Tab-separated table of C-alpha atoms in Angstrom:
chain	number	residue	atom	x	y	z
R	26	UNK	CA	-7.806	-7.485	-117.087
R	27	UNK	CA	-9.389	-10.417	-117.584
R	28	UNK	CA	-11.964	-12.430	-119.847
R	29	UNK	CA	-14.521	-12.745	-117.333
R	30	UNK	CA	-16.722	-10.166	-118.626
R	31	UNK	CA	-16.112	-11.297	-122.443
R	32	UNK	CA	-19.156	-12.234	-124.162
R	33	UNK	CA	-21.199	-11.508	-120.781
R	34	UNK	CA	-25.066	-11.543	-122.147
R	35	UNK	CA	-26.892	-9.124	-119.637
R	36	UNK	CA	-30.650	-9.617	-119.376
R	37	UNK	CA	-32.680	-6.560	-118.674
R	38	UNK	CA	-33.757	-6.307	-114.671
R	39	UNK	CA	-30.848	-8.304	-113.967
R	40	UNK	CA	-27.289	-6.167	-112.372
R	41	UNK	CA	-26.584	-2.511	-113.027
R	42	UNK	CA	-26.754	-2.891	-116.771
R	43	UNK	CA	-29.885	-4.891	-116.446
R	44	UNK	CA	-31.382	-2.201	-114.543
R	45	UNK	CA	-29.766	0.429	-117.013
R	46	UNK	CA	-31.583	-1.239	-120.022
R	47	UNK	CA	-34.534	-1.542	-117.640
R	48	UNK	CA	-34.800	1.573	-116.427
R	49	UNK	CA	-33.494	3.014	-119.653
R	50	UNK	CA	-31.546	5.552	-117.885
R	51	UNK	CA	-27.611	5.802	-116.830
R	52	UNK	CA	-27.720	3.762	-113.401
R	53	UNK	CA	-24.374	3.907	-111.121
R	54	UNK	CA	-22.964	1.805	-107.755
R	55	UNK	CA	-20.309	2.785	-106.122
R	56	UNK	CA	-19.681	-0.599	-104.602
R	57	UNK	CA	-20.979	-3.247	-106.707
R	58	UNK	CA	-20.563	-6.057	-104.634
R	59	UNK	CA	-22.685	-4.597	-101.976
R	60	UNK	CA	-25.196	-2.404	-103.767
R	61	UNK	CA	-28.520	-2.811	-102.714
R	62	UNK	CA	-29.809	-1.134	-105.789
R	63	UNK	CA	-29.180	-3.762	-107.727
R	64	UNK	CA	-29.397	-7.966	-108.371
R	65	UNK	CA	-26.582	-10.136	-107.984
R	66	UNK	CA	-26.275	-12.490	-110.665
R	67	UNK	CA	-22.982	-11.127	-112.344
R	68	UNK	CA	-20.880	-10.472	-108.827
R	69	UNK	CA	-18.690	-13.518	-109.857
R	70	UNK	CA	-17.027	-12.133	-112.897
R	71	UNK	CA	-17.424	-8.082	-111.680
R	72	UNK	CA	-15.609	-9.525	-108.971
R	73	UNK	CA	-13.146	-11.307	-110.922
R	74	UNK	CA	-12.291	-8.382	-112.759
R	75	UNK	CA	-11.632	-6.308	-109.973
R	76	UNK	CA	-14.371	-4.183	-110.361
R	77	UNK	CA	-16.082	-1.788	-107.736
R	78	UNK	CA	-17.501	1.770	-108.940
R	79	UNK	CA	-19.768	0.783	-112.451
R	80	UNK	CA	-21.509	3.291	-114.744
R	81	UNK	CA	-23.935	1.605	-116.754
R	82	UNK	CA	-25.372	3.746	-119.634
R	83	UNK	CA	-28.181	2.381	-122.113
R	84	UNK	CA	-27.512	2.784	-125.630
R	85	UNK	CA	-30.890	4.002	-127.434
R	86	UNK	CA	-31.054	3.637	-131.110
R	87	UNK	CA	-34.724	5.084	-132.661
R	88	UNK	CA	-36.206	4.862	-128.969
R	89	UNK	CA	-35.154	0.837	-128.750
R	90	UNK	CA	-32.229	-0.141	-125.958
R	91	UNK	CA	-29.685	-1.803	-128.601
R	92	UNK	CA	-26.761	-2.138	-125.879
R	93	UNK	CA	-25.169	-0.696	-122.763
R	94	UNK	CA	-21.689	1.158	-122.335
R	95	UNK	CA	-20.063	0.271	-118.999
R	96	UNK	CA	-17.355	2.336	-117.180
R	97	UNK	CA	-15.344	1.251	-114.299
């Protein structure tokens, strides 16, 4: 692992979390790099980390997106 992804500040619309907080539903690639659901702006450190199947799932605290909980 590395520290690419430390500190990362995701903006909502913007790559699978983006879209997760967007959306604010569970969104999924199963290639990230290539994924047309999604933008592109964080392929540089998913990349870096090695990354390729993502799970992004919003987390909802009193109906407000407060954070997202990645899996990879």
């Amino acid at each position: 692992a590395t520290t690419a992804l430390s500190a990362l500040a995701v903006t909502a619309g913007n790559g699978l979390g983006g879209r997760a907080v967007a959306l604010s539903r569970p969104c999924a690639v199963t290639d990230y790099s290539v994924s047309r659901q999604i933008s592109h702006e964080y392929d540089l450190p998913v990349a870096a980390e090695g990354l390729r199947s993502v799970l992004a799932v919003p987390v909802v605290v009193r109906r407000r997106v407060r954070g997202v909980l990645y899996g990879a």
